[in-house]
Coordinates of C-alpha atoms in Angstrom, one line a residue:
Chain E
X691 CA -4.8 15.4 24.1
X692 CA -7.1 14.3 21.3
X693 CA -4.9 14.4 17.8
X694 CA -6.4 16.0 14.7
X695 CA -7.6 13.8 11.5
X696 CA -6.4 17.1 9.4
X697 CA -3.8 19.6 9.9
X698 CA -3.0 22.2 7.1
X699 CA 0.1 24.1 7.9
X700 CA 1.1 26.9 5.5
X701 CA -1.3 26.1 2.9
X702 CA -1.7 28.4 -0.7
X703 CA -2.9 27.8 -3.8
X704 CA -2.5 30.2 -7.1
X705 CA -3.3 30.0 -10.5
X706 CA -0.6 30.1 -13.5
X707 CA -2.3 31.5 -16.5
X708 CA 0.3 30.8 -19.8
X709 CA -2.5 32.3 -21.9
X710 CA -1.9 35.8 -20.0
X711 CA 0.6 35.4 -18.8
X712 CA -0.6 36.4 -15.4
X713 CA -1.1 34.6 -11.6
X714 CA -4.1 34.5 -9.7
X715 CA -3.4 34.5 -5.9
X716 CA -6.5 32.3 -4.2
X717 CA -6.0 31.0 -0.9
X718 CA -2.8 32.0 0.9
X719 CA -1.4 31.1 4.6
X720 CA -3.8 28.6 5.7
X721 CA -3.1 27.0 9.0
X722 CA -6.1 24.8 10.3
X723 CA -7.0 21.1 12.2
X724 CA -10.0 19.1 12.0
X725 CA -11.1 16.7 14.5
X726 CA -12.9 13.4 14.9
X727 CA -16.3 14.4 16.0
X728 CA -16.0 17.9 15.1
X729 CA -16.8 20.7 12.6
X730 CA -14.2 23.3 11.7
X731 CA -15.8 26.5 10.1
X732 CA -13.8 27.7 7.0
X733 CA -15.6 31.7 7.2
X734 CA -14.3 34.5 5.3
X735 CA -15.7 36.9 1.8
X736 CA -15.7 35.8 -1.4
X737 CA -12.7 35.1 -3.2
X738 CA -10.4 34.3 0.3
X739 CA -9.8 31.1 -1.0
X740 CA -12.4 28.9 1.0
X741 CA -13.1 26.8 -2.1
X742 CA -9.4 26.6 -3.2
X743 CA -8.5 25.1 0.7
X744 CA -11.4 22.1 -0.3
X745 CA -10.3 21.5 -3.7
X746 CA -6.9 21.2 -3.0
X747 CA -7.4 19.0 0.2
X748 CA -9.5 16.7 -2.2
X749 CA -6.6 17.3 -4.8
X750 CA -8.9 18.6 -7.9
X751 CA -6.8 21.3 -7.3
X752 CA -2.7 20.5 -7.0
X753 CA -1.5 23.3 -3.7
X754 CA 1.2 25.6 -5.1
X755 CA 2.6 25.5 -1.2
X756 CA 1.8 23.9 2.5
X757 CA 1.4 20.8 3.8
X758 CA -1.6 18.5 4.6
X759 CA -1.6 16.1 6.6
X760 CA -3.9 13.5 7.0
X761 CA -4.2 10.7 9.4
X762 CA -5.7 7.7 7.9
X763 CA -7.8 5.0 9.5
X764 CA -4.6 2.8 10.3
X765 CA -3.1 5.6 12.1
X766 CA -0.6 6.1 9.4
X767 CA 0.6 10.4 8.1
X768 CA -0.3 11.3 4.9
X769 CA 0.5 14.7 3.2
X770 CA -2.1 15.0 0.9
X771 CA -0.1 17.8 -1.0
X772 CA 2.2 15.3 -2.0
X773 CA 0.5 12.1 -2.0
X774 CA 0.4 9.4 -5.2
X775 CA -2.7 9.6 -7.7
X776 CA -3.3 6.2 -6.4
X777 CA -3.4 6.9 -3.0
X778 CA -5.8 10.3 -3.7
X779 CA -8.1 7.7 -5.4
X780 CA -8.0 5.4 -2.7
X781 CA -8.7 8.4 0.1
X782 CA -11.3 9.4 -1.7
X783 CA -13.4 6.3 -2.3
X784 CA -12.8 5.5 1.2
X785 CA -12.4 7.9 3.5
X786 CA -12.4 11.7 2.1
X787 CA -16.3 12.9 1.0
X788 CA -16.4 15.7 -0.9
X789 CA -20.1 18.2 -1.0
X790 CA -19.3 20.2 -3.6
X791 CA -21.3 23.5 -4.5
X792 CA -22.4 21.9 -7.5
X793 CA -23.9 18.7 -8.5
X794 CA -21.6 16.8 -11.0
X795 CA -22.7 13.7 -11.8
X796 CA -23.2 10.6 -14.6
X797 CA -25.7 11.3 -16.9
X798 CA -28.9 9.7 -17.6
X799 CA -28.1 7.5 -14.1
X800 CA -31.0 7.6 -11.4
X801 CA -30.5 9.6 -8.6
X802 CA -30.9 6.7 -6.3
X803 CA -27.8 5.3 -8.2
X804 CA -25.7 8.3 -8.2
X805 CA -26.3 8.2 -4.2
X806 CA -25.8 4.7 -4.0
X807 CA -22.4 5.2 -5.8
X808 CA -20.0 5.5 -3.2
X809 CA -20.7 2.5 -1.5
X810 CA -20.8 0.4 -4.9
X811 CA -17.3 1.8 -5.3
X812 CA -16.8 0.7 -1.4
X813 CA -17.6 -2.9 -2.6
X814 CA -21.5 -2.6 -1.2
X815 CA -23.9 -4.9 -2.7
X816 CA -25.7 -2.5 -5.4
X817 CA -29.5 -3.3 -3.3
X818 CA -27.9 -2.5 0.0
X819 CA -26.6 0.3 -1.2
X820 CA -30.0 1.4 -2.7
X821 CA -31.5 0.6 0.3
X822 CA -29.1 2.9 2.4
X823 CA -29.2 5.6 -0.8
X824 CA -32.9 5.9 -0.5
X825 CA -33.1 6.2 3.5
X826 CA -30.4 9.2 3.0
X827 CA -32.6 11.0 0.3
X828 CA -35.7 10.2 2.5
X829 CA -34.3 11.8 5.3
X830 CA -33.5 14.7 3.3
X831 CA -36.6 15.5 2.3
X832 CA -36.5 14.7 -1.4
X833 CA -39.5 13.6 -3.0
X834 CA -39.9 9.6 -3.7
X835 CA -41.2 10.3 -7.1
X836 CA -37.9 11.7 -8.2
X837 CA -35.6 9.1 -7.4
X838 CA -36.1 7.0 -10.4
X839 CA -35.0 9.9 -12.7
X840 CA -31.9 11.8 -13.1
X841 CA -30.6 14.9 -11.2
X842 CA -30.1 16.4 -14.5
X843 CA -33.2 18.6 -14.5
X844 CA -33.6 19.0 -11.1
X845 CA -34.3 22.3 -9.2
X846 CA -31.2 24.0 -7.2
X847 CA -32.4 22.9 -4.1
X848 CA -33.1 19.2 -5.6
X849 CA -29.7 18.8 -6.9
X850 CA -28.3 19.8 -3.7
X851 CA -30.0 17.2 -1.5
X852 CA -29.1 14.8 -4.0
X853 CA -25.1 16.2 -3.7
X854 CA -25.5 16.1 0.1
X855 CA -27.3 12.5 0.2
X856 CA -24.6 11.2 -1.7
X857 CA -21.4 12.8 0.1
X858 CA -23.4 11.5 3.6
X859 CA -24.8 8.3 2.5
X860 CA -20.8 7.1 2.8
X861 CA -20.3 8.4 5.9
X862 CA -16.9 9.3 5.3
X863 CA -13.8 9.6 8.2
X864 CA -13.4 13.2 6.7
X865 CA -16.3 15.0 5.0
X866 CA -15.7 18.4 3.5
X867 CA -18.6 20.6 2.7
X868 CA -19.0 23.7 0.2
X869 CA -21.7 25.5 1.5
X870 CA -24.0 22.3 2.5
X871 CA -27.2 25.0 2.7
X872 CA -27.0 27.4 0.5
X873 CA -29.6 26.7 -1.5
X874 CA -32.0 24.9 0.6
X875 CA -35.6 26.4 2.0
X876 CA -35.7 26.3 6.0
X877 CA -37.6 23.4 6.6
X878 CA -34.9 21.4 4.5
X879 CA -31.8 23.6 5.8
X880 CA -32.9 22.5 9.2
X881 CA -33.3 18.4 7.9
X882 CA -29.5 19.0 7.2
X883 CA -28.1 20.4 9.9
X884 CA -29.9 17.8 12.3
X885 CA -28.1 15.0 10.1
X886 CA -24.9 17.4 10.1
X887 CA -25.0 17.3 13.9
X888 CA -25.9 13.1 14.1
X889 CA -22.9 11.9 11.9
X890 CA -20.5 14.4 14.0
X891 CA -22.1 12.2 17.0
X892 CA -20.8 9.4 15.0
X893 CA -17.2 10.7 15.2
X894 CA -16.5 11.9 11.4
X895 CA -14.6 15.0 10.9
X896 CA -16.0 17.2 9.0
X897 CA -14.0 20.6 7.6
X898 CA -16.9 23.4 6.1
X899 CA -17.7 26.9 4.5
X900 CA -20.6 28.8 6.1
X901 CA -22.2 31.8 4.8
X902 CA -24.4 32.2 7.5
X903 CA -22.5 33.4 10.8
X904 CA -25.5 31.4 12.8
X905 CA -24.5 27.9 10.9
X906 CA -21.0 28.6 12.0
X907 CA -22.1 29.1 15.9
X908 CA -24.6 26.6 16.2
X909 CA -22.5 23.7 14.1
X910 CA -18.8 25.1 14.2
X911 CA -16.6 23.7 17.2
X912 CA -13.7 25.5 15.2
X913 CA -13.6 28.5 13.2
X914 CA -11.2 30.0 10.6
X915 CA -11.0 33.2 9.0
X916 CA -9.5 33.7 6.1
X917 CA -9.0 36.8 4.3
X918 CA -8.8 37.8 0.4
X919 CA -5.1 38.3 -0.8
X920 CA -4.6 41.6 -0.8
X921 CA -5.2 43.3 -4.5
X922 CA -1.3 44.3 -5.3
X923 CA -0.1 41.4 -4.8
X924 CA 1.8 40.6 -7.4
X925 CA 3.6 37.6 -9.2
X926 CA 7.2 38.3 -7.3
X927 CA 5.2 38.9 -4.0
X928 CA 3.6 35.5 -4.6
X929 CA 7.0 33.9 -4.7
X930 CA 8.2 35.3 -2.0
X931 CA 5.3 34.4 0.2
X932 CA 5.8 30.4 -0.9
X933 CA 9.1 30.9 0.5
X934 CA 8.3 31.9 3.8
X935 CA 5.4 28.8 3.7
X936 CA 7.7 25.9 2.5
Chain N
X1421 CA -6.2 -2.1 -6.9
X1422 CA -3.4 -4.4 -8.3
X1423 CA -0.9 -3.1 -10.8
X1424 CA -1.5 -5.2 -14.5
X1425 CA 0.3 -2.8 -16.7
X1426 CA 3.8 -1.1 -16.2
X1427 CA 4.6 1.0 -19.4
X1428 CA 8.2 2.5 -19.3
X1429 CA 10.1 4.4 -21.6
X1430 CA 7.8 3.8 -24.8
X1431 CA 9.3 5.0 -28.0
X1432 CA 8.4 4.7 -31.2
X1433 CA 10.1 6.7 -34.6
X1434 CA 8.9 6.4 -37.9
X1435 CA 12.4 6.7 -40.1
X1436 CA 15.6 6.0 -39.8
X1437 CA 16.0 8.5 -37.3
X1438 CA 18.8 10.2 -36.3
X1439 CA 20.8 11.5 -33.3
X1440 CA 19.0 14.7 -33.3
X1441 CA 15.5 13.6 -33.8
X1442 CA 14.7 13.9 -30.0
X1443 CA 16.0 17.1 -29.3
X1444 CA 14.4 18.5 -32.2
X1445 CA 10.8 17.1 -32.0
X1446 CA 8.4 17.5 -29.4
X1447 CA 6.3 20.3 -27.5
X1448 CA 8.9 23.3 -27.5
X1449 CA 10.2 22.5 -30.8
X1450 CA 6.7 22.6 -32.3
X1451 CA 6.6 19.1 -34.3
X1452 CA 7.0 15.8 -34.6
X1453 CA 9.1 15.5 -37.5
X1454 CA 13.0 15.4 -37.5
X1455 CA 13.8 18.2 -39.7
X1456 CA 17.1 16.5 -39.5
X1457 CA 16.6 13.5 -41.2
X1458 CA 12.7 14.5 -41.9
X1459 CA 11.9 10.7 -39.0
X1460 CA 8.3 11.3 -37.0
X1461 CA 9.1 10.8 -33.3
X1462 CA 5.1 9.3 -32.9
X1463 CA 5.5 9.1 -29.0
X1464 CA 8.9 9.9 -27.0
X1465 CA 9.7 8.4 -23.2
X1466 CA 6.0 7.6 -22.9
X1467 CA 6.0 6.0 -19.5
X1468 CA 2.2 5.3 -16.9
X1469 CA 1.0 2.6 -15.0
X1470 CA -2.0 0.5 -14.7
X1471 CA -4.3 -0.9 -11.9
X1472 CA -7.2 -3.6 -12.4
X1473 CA -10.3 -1.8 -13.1
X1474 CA -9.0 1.4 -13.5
X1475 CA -9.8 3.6 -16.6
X1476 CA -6.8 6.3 -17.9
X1477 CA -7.5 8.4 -20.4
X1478 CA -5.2 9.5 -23.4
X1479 CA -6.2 12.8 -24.4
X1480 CA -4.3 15.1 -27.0
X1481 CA -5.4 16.7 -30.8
X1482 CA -4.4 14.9 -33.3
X1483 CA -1.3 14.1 -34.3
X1484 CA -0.1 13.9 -30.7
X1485 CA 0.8 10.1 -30.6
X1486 CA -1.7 8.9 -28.3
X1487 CA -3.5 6.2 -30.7
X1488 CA 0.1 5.0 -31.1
X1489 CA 0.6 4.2 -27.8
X1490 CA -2.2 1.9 -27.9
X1491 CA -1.0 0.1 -31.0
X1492 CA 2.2 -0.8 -29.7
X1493 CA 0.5 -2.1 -26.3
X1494 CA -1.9 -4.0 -28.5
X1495 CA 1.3 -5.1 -31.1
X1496 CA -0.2 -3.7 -33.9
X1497 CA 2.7 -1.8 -34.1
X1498 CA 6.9 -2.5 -32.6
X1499 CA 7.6 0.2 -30.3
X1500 CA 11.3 1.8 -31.4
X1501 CA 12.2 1.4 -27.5
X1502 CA 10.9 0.7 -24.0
X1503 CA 9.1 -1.3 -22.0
X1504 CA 5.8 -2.6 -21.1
X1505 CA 5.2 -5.6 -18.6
X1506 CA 1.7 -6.7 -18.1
X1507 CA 1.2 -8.5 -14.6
X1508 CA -1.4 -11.6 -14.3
X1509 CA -2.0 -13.0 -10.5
X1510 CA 0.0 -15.6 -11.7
X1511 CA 2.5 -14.5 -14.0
X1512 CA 4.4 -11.7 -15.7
X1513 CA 5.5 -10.8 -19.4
X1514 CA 8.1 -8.5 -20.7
X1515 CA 5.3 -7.6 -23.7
X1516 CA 7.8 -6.9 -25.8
X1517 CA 10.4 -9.5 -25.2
X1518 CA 7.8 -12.2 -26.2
X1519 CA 7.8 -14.4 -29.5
X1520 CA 5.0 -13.9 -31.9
X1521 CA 3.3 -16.8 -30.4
X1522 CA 2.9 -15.4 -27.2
X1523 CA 2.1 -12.1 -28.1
X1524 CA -0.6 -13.3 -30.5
X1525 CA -2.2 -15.1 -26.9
X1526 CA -2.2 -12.0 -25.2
X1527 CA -4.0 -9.8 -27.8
X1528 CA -6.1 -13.1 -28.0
X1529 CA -7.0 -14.1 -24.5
X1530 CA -6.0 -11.2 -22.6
X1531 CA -6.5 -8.0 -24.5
X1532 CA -8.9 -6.5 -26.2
X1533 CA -9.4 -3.5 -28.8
X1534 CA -12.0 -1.3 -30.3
X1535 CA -11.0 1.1 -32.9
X1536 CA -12.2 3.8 -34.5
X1537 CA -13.0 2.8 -37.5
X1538 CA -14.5 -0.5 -37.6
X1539 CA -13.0 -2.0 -40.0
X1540 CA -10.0 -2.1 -38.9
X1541 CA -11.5 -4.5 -36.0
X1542 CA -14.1 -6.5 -37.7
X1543 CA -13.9 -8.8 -40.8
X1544 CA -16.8 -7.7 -43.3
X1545 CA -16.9 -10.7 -45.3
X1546 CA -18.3 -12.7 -42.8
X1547 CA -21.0 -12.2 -40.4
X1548 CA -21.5 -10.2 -37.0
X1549 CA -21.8 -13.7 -34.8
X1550 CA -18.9 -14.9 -37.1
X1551 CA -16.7 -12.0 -35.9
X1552 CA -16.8 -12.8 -32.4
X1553 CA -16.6 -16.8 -33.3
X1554 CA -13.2 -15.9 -35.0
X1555 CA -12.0 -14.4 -31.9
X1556 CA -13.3 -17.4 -29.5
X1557 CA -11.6 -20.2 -31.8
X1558 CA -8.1 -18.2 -31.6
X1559 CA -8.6 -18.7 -28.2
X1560 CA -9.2 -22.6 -27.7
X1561 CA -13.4 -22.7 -27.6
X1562 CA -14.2 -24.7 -30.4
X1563 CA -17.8 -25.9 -29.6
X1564 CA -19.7 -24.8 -32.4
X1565 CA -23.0 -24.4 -29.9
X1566 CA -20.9 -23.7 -27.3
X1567 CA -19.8 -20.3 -29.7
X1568 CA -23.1 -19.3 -31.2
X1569 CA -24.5 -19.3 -27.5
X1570 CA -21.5 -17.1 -26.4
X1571 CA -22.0 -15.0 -29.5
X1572 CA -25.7 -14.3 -28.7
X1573 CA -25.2 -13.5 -25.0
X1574 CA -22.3 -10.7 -26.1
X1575 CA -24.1 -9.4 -29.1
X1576 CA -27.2 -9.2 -26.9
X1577 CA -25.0 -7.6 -23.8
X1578 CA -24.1 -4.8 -26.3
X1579 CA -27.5 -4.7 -27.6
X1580 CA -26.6 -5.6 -31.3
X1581 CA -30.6 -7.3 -32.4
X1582 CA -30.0 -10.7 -32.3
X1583 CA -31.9 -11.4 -35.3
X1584 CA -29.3 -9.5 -37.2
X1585 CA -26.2 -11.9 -35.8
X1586 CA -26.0 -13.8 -38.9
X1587 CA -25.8 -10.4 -41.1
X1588 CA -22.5 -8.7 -42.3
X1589 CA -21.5 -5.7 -39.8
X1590 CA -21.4 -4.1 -43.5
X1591 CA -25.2 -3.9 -43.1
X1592 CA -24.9 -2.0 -40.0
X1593 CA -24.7 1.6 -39.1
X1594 CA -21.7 3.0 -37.4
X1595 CA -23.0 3.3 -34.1
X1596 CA -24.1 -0.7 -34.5
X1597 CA -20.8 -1.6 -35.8
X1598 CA -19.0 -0.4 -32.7
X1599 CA -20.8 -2.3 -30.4
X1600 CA -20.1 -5.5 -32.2
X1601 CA -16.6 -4.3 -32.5
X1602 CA -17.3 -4.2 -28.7
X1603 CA -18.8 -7.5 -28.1
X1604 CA -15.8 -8.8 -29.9
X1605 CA -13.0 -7.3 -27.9
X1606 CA -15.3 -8.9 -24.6
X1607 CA -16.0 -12.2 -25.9
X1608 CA -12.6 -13.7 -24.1
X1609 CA -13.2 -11.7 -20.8
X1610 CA -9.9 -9.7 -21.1
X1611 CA -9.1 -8.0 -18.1
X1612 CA -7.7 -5.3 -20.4
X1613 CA -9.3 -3.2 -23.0
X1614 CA -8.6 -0.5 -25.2
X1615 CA -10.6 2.0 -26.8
X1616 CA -9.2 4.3 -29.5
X1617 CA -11.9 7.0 -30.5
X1618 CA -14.6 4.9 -29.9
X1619 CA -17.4 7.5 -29.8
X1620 CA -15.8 10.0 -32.5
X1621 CA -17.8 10.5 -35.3
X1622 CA -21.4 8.7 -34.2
X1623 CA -23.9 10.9 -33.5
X1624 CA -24.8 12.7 -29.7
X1625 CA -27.5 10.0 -28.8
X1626 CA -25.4 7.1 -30.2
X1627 CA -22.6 7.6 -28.3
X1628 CA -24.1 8.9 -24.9
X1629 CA -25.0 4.5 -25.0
X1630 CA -21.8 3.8 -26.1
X1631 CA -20.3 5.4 -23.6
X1632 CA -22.8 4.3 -20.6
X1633 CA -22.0 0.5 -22.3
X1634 CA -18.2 0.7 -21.7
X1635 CA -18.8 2.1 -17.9
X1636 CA -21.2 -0.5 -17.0
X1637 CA -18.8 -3.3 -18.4
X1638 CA -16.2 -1.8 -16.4
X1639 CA -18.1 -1.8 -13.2
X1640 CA -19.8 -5.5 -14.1
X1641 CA -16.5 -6.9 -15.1
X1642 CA -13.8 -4.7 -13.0
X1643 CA -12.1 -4.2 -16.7
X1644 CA -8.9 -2.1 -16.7
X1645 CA -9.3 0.2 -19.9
X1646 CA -7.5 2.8 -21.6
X1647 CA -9.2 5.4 -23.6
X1648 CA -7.6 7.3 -26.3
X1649 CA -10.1 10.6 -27.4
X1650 CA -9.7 14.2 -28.2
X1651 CA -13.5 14.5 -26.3
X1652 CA -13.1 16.0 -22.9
X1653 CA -16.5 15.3 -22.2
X1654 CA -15.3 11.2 -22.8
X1655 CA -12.4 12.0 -20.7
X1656 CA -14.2 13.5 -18.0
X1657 CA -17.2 10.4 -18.0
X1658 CA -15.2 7.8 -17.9
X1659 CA -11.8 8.0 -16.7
X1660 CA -10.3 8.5 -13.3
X1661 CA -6.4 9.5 -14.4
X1662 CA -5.3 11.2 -17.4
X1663 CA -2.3 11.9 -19.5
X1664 CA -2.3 14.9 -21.7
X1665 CA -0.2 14.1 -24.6
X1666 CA 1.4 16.4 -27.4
X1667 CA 3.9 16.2 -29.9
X1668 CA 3.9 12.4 -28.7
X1669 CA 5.7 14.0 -25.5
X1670 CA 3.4 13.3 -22.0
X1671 CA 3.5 16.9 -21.3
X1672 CA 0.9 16.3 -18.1
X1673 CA -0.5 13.2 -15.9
X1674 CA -3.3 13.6 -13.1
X1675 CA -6.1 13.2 -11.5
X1676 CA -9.3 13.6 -14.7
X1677 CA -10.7 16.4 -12.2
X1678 CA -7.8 17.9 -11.4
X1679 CA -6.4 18.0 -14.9
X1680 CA -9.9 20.1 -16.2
X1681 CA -10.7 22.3 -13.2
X1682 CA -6.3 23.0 -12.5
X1683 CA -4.3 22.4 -15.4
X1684 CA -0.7 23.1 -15.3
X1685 CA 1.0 22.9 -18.8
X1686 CA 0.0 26.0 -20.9
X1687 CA -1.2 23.5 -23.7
X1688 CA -3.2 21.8 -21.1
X1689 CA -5.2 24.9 -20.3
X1690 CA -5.9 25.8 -23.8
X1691 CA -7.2 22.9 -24.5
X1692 CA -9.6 23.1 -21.2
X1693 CA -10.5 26.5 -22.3
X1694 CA -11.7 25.6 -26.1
X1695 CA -13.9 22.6 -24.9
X1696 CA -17.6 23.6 -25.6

């Protein structure tokens, strides 16, 4: 039996605000695995948590309980939960891809560089890298003229090709994607699901949030429903619940 | 990434200081000063690490110890206690077990700093090319031509016009003035650099190139930096780890990202939440 790359056991993640004194429940009881060569779905409404799962697997946000554990390349069990700033880093620049919702980039860089990034990071020379950078954003439909100039005033749908190119163009062992399509006319949604479905030929793992129950059934192998904490929960229920998790 | 800077324990009082300084100073007690024996605890158990190319950001109002942390590593100042080792391929040093000598060829060779205010890291009597000549000849080049062609290539790295080399930084505006302050801190290749409040005070434009400068050094030359600001936008450009610093206590470390979208420390989040 195939092992997974991911597996999230008991996952939650809630926010302390001092200010008001208050705690925001997000994502709560997540159990899920992701596989080499395969898509798990992340479905659910807004506000169960879908983001929170990404964030905190990619450690912008620190899980309040759960584990996660990562297989990296040599083989070797990671819980990302728990793992050294230095060792997050190093994931990420060579192994963990990250689409996020929204673009967030350098400014006044070219969008050809800010796709070229990851593999300059990697150690690529910076023309390969171009060279690979502008074959990505070709093949996502974006047009030549724009790729000497920076995302920054770019339409939604630009700025997420440009997000996409550069979370691909690495093609990372684990790829975790925030809506990939959201904001993307057909002919370009379709562009991206076609390189969605190549680089899961290639073997990368790839954990995502759909909105559109027919993304989730053509791309997902896996899917995972997760559910909004329930309104009364309060700040003792929440501690109680990390109990049962830990 | 190899580790080139291990900082443990850093302390540093202002005063005679007394047995109750420490207990009495810091985040929950509201100051820094002893109202003891009326000592400034600067920074308190101030401990982080290092790696080659890496840049960590300081951040914390003012007042929170952060540019003193710098001023120790750079031995401006004597740290009251603690420990910093910087680690070469070939050798380490216990910085602050070092004679003057050897300190004075660290900061030389293998440092560099940009401060704030210019003049406190240029001499104005003499000119722009001269600055950086100062700083090659403490550091065994002696070549006169050798110099003025070293001069040139940083001064035109950091676009400073060379026609205006032979001028006093005096003549120059502020934003000017850094970036010889930055060619300087360059000219012996250190593979460490730091920057206190570099970009504060220039104008928007001015320091959006100041800022893209320091990031393409750091990916040209794989220079490990630290950056002391109060500017979340600096901290969230350039660096990759932060420390959030108050009271000259370390109150949080992370990840920059994690730090601004999930901070943890109630002072942390404050300070997220009045950013512009």
């Amino acid at each position: 039996m195939q092992t997974p790359i991911l597996k999230i056991n008991g996952f939650a993640k809630h926010f302390t605000l001092h200010e008001q004194g208050k705690q925001i429940p997000s994502s709560h009881n997540v159990n899920l695995e992701v596989y080499a060569g395969e898509l798990t779905a992340l479905i659910g409404p807004t506000g169960a948590g879908k983001s929170s799962v990404l964030k905190g697997i990619y450690r912008t946000y620190l899980p309040s309980a759960g584990e996660i554990l990562y297989r990296d390349r040599h083989g070797e069990l990671v819980d990302l939960a728990q793992a050294d700033e230095y060792r997050m880093l190093q994931l990420r620049h060579e192994e963990i891809g990250f689409v996020t919702q929204f673009l967030f980039c350098l400014p006044r860089q070219s969008t050809l560089d800010v796709v070229a990034h990851p593999l300059v990071v990697r150690g690529e020379s910076r023309e390969s890298a171009r060279n690979k950078a502008a074959e990505m954003l070709a093949a996502l439909n974006l047009p030549e003229r724009l790729w000497s100039i920076s995302p920054a005033t770019f339409s939604g749908g630009e700025k997420q090709r440009v997000n996409l190119a550069r979370g691909l163009v690495a093609k990372p062992r684990l790829l975790l994607l925030d809506e990939p399509t959201a904001s993307l006319d057909p002919v370009t949604a379709e562009r991206v699901i076609g390189i969605i479905e190549g680089i899961k030929q290639e073997g990368v793992a790839m954990l995502a949030i759909f909105h559109h129950p027919e993304l989730t059934h053509r791309l997902g192998d896996r899917v995972v429903e997760l559910t909004p904490p329930s309104a009364s929960l309060t700040t003792q229920a929440i501690d109680q619940q990390e109990k049962v998790y830990a | 990434m190899r580790k080139i800077l291990e900082v443990r324990n850093l302390s540093k009082i202002y005063g005679k200081g007394c047995p109750r300084c420490i207990e009495s100073t810091g985040p929950e007690a509201d100051t820094n000063m002893c109202p003891h024996c009326g000592s400034v605890v600067a920074i308190h158990d101030v401990s982080f690490d290092l790696h080659e190319g890496e840049i960590l950001g300081l951040m914390g109002e003012s007042g929170s110890g952060k540019s003193t942390v710098v001023k120790n590593l750079y031995f401006d100042q004597t740290p009251t206690s603690g420990s910093a080792r910087f680690i070469e391929e070939d050798a380490k040093h216990e910085m602050f077990n070092l004679n003057a000598a050897q300190q004075r060829r660290l900061r030389n060779q293998r440092f560099g700093m940009v401060y704030q205010n210019p003049h406190l890291g240029l001499n104005f009597g003499i000119s722009s090319g001269g600055n950086i000549a100062e700083r090659l000849l403490m550091s065994d080049v002696s070549h006169y031509g050798e110099i003025r062609e070293r001069a040139k290539e940083l001064l035109s790295r950091t676009e400073v016009l060379l026609s205006r080399m032979d001028e006093s930084p005096a003549a120059f505006s502020g934003g000017m003035q850094q970036r010889v302050q930055i060619a300087k801190a360059l000219a012996t290749n250190p593979p460490l650099l730091y920057l206190d409040e570099v970009t504060t005070g220039l104008d928007l434009s001015v320091q959006a190139r100041i800022l893209d400068l320091i990031l393409e050094i750091q990916q040209e030359r794989n220079t490990a930096m630290i950056v002391v600001t109060h500017d979340l936008g600096v901290i969230r450009l350039l660096t990759g780890r932060a420390l959030v610093m108050k009271y000259g206590r370390v109150i949080e470390s992370g990840l920059t990202d994690q730090i601004l979208e999930d901070p943890q420390h109630a002072y942390t989040q404050r300070l997220v939440a009045s950013a512009l």
